[in-house]
Short mmCIF file of C-alpha atoms and ligand atoms in Angstrom, two decimals:
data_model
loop_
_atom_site.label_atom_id
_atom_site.label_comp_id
_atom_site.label_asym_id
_atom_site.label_seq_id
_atom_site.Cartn_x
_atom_site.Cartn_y
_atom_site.Cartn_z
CA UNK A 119 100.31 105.88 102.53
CA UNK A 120 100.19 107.04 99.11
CA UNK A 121 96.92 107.97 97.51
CA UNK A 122 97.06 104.71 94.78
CA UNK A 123 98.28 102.45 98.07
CA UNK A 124 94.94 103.56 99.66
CA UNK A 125 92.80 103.02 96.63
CA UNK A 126 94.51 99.69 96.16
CA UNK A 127 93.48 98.68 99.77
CA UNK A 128 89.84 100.00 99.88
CA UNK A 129 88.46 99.28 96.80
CA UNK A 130 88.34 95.80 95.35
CA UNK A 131 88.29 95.71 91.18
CA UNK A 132 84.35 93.77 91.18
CA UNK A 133 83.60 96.42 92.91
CA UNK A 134 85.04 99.66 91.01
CA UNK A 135 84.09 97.13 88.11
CA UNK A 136 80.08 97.76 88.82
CA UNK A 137 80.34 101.54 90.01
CA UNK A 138 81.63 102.55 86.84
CA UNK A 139 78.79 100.27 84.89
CA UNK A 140 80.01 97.29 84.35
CA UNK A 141 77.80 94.18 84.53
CA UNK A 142 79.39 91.82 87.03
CA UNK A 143 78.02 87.85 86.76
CA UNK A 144 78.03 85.38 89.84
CA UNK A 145 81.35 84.38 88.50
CA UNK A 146 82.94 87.72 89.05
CA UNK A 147 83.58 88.10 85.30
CA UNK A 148 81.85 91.24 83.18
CA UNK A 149 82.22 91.56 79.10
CA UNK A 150 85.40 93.23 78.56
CA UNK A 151 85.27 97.12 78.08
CA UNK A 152 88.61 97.18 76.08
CA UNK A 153 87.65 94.65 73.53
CA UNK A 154 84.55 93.62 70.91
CA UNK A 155 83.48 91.21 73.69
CA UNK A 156 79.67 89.19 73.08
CA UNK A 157 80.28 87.32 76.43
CA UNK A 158 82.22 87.88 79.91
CA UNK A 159 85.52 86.83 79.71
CA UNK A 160 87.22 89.06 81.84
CA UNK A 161 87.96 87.73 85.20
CA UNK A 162 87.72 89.96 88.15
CA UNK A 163 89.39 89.16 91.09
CA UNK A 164 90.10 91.29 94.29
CA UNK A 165 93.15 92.69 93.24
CA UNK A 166 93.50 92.66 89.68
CA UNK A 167 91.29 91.84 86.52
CA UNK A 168 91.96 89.94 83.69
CA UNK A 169 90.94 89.39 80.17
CA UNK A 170 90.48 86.03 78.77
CA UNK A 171 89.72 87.60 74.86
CA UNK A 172 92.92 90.30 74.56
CA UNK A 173 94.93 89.89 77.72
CA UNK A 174 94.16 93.27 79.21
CA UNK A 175 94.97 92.94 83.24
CA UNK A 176 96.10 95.16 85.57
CA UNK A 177 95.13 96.69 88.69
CA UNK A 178 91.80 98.40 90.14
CA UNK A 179 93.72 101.84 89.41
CA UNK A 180 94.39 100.43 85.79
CA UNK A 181 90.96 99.49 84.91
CA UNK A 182 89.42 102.96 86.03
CA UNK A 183 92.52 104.32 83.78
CA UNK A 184 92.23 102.17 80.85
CA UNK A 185 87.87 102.66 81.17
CA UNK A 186 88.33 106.61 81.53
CA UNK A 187 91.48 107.32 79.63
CA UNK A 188 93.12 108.93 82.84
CA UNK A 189 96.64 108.70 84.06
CA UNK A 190 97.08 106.37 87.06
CA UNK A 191 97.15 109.18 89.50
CA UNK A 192 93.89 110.93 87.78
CA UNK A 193 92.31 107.64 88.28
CA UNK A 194 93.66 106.97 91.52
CA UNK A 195 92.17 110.48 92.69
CA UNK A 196 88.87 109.87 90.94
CA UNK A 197 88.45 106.56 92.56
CA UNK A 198 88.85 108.27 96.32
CA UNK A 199 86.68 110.78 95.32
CA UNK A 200 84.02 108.17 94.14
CA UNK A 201 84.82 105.96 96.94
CA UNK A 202 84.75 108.27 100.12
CA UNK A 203 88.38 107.64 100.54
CA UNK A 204 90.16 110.88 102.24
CA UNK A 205 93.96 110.53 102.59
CA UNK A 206 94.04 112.55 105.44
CA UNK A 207 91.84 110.28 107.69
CA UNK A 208 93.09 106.98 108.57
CA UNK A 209 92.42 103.62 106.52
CA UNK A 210 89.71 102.22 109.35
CA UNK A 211 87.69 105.43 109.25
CA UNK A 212 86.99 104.78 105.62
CA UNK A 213 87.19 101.22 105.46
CA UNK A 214 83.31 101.13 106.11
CA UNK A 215 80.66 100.56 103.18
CA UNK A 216 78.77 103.16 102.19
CA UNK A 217 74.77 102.97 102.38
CA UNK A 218 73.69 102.41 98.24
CA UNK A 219 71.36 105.08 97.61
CA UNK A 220 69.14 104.10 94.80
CA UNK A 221 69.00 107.88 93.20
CA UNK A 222 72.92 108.27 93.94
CA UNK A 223 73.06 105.03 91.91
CA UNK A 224 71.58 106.45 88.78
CA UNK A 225 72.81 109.75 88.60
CA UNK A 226 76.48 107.91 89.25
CA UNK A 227 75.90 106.03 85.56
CA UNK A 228 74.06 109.32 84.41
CA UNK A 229 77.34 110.73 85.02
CA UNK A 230 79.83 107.79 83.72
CA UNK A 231 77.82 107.51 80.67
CA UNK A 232 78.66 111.95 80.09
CA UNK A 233 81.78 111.37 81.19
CA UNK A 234 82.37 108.46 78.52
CA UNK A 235 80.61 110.35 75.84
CA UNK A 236 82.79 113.45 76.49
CA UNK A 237 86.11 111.35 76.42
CA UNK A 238 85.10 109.97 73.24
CA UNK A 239 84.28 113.13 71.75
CA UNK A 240 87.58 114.83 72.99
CA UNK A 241 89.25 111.84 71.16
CA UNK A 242 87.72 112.55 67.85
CA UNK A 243 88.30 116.16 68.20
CA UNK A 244 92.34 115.71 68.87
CA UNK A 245 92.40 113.37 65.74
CA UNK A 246 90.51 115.59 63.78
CA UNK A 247 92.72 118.61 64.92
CA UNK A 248 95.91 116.77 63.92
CA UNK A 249 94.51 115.22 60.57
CA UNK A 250 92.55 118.13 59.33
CA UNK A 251 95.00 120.94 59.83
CA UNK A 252 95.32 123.11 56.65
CA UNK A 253 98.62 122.24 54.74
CA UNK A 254 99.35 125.79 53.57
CA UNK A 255 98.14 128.99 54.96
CA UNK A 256 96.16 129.71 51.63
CA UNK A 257 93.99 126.44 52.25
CA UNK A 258 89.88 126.36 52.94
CA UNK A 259 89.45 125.30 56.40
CA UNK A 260 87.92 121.72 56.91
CA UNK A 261 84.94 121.55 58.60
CA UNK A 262 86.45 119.30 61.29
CA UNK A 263 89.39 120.92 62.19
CA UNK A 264 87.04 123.64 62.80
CA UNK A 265 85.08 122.37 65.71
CA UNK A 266 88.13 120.85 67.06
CA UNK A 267 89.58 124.62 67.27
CA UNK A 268 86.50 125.77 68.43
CA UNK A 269 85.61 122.87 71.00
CA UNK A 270 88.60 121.06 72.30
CA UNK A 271 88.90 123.54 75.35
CA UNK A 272 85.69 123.32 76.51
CA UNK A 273 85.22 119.81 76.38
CA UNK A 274 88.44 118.66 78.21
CA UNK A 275 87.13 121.51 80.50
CA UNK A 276 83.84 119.79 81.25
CA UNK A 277 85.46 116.03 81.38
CA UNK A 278 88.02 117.66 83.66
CA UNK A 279 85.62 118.95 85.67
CA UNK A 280 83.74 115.61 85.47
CA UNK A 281 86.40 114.09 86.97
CA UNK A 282 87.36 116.49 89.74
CA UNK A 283 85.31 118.78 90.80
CA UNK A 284 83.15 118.29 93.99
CA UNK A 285 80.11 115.93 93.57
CA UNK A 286 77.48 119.31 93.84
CA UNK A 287 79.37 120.98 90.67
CA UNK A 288 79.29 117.43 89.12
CA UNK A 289 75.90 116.98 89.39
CA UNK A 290 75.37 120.57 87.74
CA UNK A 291 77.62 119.73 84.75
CA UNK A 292 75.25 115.84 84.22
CA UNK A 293 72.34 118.44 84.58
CA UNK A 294 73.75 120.79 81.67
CA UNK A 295 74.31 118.01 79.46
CA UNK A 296 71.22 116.34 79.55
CA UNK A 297 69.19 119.30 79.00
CA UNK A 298 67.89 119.94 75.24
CA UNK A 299 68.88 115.79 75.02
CA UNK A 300 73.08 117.15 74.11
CA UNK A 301 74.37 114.19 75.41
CA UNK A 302 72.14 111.85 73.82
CA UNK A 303 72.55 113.99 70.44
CA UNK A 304 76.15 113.83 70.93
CA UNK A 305 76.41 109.80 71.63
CA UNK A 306 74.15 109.13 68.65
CA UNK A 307 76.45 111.33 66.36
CA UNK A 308 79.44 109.62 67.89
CA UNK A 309 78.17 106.53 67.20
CA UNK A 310 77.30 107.10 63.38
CA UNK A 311 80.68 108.35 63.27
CA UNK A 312 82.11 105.58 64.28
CA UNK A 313 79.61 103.30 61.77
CA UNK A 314 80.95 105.11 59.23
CA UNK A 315 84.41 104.64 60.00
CA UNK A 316 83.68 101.25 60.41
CA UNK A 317 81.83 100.87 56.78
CA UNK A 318 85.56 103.02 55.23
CA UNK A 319 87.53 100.44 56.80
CA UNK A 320 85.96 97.76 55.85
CA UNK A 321 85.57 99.21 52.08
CA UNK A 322 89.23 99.58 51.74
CA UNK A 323 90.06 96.09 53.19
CA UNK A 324 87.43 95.13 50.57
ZN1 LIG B 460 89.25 91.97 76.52
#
């Protein structure tokens, strides 16, 4: 069996759906991620989810993709890792739940929420690499195209990391971030970023 056969077969969407943070109703339907979405309207069933504001479906391999900005077989990979599936070991070995450890359960969104953050910010700094560049060698250097030079590396490093390393080095990188508050520094100065994008946009439409 293929590794995105085997995460198909163990791991139903609702429940990748509330590992990686989002809040699941009694109807089995959570605000959309990929969309401005006030209330749930995307369906989750077993197999596949769907979204009742933009249309975005797909399988429990597609969701982790679309939420994480992986390829399928990054977030086919990531999901065995999260989910205790081994594709060496036969599918009714690891068909069994495993015990919900209320500590494991909050350093798991401690380290969705870094891993989000650090996607986001690897995002800004590719745009900012390509849009920034100098136009002639003789040009001053923009302050953004900067920081993408200097930090592009080691954030798709850490993210990469994030996403594959063994759950001990994991929990080292969450540790890193959070110290001195960089994470939540970085968040909040994604976020005004993104407000002020917002506030250009809506200037120029003005
Ligand atoms: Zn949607």
């Amino acid at each position: 069996m293929t590794l995105f056969e085997l995460a198909k077969q163990n791991i139903c969407v609702p429940d990748a759906a509330e590992y990686y943070g989002l809040q699941v109703n009694r109807n089995v339907m959570c605000s959309c991620p990929f969309h401005e979405d006030r209330h749930p309207s995307m369906k989750l069933n077993e197999r596949y989810f769907y979204c009742f504001g933009c249309g975005a479906t797909g399988d429990v391999i597609d969701l982790v993709a679309r939420l994480f900005d992986l390829s399928s077989y990054e977030a086919a990979q990531k999901l065995a890792q999260d989910f205790g599936i081994d594709p060496d070991k036969p599918p009714a070995a690891i068909a069994l739940p495993k015990p919900e450890r209320p500590l494991l359960k909050a350093y798991r969104q401690e380290e969705v929420r870094c891993l989000r953050v650090l996607c986001d910010y690897l995002h800004l700094l590719e745009g900012w690499k390509q849009n920034y560049a100098p136009a002639n060698p003789d040009d001053s250097l923009d302050d953004r195209f900067v920081e993408a030079c200097q930090m592009l590396d080691y954030v798709e490093y850490l993210a990469d990391l994030l996403i594959a390393a063994e759950l001990e080095q994991r929990v080292k990188i969450v540790e890193m971030l959070n110290k001195d508050g960089l994470i939540a520094g970085l968040e909040e100065r994604l976020d005004r970023l993104n407000k002020e994008d917002d506030a250009h946009e809506k200037q120029s439409a003005a």
